[in-house]
Amino acid sequence: MCTPQNASIKNSAVLKAIWQSTDIDRTALAKFMHSHLNFFVPLYQNFCSLMGRMLFSGEEALKPARVLSGGEKVRCMLARTMLSGANVLILDEPTNHLDLESITALNKGMIEFTGSMLFATQDHECIQTVANRIMEILPGGLVDRRESYDDYIESEIAAQQRAALMQA
């Protein structure tokens, strides 16, 4: 026998269903989203957080894509890439068209990325802070070193490898 003292509701799905069936002014999508708030709220918060990190806040996040500047388009594409859940990124000159604040945010994101990344850039700071392996393609072959960019530039062994491959 269930008495008020020892009764408890383990799953309130029935109560939610009854309440939602009486809410006739909501759209089907709104009803679905409301019934799955535990899924959508964290997703929305993560999305807003990412948009903020990519420097889209307030009304800037609502701009049509056709009016975005070059840097805003790059930031938008990077945000979409981050949301894709990819474990491999191939980036060609990712810091082009970005202002200093955006470059700093991008570098931080690249450092925090846990997958594999192949990128080409002329941005010394980006290479130095992000790369842990340098691959230089030369006419005679490839120099492949697991070291920072500054160490690679200062390395006599790497210089000899580059010289040999330039003559090949």
PDB file of N, CA and C in Angstrom, residues 6 8 15 20 25 28 31 34 43 47 54 76-77 89-91 95 117-118 123 128 130 134 157 163:
ATOM      1  N   ASN A   6       5.459   7.440   2.416  1.00  0.00           N
ATOM      2  CA  ASN A   6       6.520   6.719   1.709  1.00  0.00           C
ATOM      3  C   ASN A   6       6.366   6.791   0.195  1.00  0.00           C
ATOM      4  N   SER A   8       6.726   8.398  -3.510  1.00  0.00           N
ATOM      5  CA  SER A   8       7.585   9.331  -4.239  1.00  0.00           C
ATOM      6  C   SER A   8       7.382   9.115  -5.730  1.00  0.00           C
ATOM      7  N   LEU A  15       3.034  12.993 -15.759  1.00  0.00           N
ATOM      8  CA  LEU A  15       2.569  14.330 -15.375  1.00  0.00           C
ATOM      9  C   LEU A  15       2.938  15.356 -16.437  1.00  0.00           C
ATOM     10  N   GLN A  20       1.472  18.997 -20.790  1.00  0.00           N
ATOM     11  CA  GLN A  20       1.748  19.456 -22.147  1.00  0.00           C
ATOM     12  C   GLN A  20       0.529  19.304 -23.050  1.00  0.00           C
ATOM     13  N   ASP A  25      -1.557  26.228 -27.011  1.00  0.00           N
ATOM     14  CA  ASP A  25      -1.051  27.385 -27.744  1.00  0.00           C
ATOM     15  C   ASP A  25       0.385  27.206 -28.226  1.00  0.00           C
ATOM     16  N   ALA A  28       4.221  22.550 -32.259  1.00  0.00           N
ATOM     17  CA  ALA A  28       4.724  21.183 -32.080  1.00  0.00           C
ATOM     18  C   ALA A  28       6.208  21.222 -31.724  1.00  0.00           C
ATOM     19  N   LYS A  31       6.656  22.307 -28.108  1.00  0.00           N
ATOM     20  CA  LYS A  31       6.306  21.219 -27.191  1.00  0.00           C
ATOM     21  C   LYS A  31       7.433  20.193 -27.127  1.00  0.00           C
ATOM     22  N   HIS A  34      10.395  21.698 -25.283  1.00  0.00           N
ATOM     23  CA  HIS A  34      10.119  21.817 -23.856  1.00  0.00           C
ATOM     24  C   HIS A  34      10.229  20.451 -23.166  1.00  0.00           C
ATOM     25  N   LEU A  43      22.839  22.454 -24.727  1.00  0.00           N
ATOM     26  CA  LEU A  43      23.246  22.657 -26.112  1.00  0.00           C
ATOM     27  C   LEU A  43      23.204  24.145 -26.460  1.00  0.00           C
ATOM     28  N   PHE A  47      26.287  26.576 -27.340  1.00  0.00           N
ATOM     29  CA  PHE A  47      26.257  27.331 -28.582  1.00  0.00           C
ATOM     30  C   PHE A  47      26.514  28.813 -28.317  1.00  0.00           C
ATOM     31  N   MET A  54      33.769  33.338 -30.222  1.00  0.00           N
ATOM     32  CA  MET A  54      34.081  33.719 -31.596  1.00  0.00           C
ATOM     33  C   MET A  54      33.712  35.179 -31.860  1.00  0.00           C
ATOM     34  N   CYS A  76      32.842  32.649 -38.318  1.00  0.00           N
ATOM     35  CA  CYS A  76      31.621  31.855 -38.443  1.00  0.00           C
ATOM     36  C   CYS A  76      31.958  30.445 -38.932  1.00  0.00           C
ATOM     37  N   MET A  77      32.824  30.346 -39.935  1.00  0.00           N
ATOM     38  CA  MET A  77      33.218  29.022 -40.450  1.00  0.00           C
ATOM     39  C   MET A  77      33.953  28.218 -39.381  1.00  0.00           C
ATOM     40  N   LEU A  89      41.364  18.426 -38.368  1.00  0.00           N
ATOM     41  CA  LEU A  89      41.189  19.732 -38.992  1.00  0.00           C
ATOM     42  C   LEU A  89      42.315  19.976 -39.981  1.00  0.00           C
ATOM     43  N   ILE A  90      41.976  20.496 -41.145  1.00  0.00           N
ATOM     44  CA  ILE A  90      42.965  20.942 -42.125  1.00  0.00           C
ATOM     45  C   ILE A  90      42.662  22.412 -42.373  1.00  0.00           C
ATOM     46  N   LEU A  91      43.586  23.269 -41.984  1.00  0.00           N
ATOM     47  CA  LEU A  91      43.370  24.713 -42.041  1.00  0.00           C
ATOM     48  C   LEU A  91      44.430  25.364 -42.926  1.00  0.00           C
ATOM     49  N   THR A  95      44.562  32.331 -39.796  1.00  0.00           N
ATOM     50  CA  THR A  95      44.563  33.647 -39.153  1.00  0.00           C
ATOM     51  C   THR A  95      44.340  34.794 -40.132  1.00  0.00           C
ATOM     52  N   MET A 117      45.575  17.954 -36.340  1.00  0.00           N
ATOM     53  CA  MET A 117      45.427  19.187 -37.095  1.00  0.00           C
ATOM     54  C   MET A 117      46.615  19.367 -38.030  1.00  0.00           C
ATOM     55  N   LEU A 118      46.313  19.711 -39.263  1.00  0.00           N
ATOM     56  CA  LEU A 118      47.328  20.059 -40.245  1.00  0.00           C
ATOM     57  C   LEU A 118      47.006  21.475 -40.687  1.00  0.00           C
ATOM     58  N   ASP A 123      51.908  32.934 -39.959  1.00  0.00           N
ATOM     59  CA  ASP A 123      51.823  33.608 -38.663  1.00  0.00           C
ATOM     60  C   ASP A 123      52.778  32.921 -37.678  1.00  0.00           C
ATOM     61  N   GLN A 128      54.353  28.910 -33.517  1.00  0.00           N
ATOM     62  CA  GLN A 128      55.127  28.694 -32.297  1.00  0.00           C
ATOM     63  C   GLN A 128      54.260  28.210 -31.140  1.00  0.00           C
ATOM     64  N   VAL A 130      51.100  26.767 -31.330  1.00  0.00           N
ATOM     65  CA  VAL A 130      50.206  25.644 -31.609  1.00  0.00           C
ATOM     66  C   VAL A 130      50.949  24.387 -32.050  1.00  0.00           C
ATOM     67  N   ILE A 134      56.804  20.091 -37.075  1.00  0.00           N
ATOM     68  CA  ILE A 134      56.985  20.938 -38.240  1.00  0.00           C
ATOM     69  C   ILE A 134      57.285  20.048 -39.438  1.00  0.00           C
ATOM     70  N   ILE A 157      70.696  20.489 -37.530  1.00  0.00           N
ATOM     71  CA  ILE A 157      70.329  19.254 -38.240  1.00  0.00           C
ATOM     72  C   ILE A 157      69.228  19.558 -39.255  1.00  0.00           C
ATOM     73  N   ALA A 163      69.004  22.033 -46.619  1.00  0.00           N
ATOM     74  CA  ALA A 163      70.002  22.301 -47.666  1.00  0.00           C
ATOM     75  C   ALA A 163      70.114  21.113 -48.618  1.00  0.00           C
TER      76      ALA A 163
END
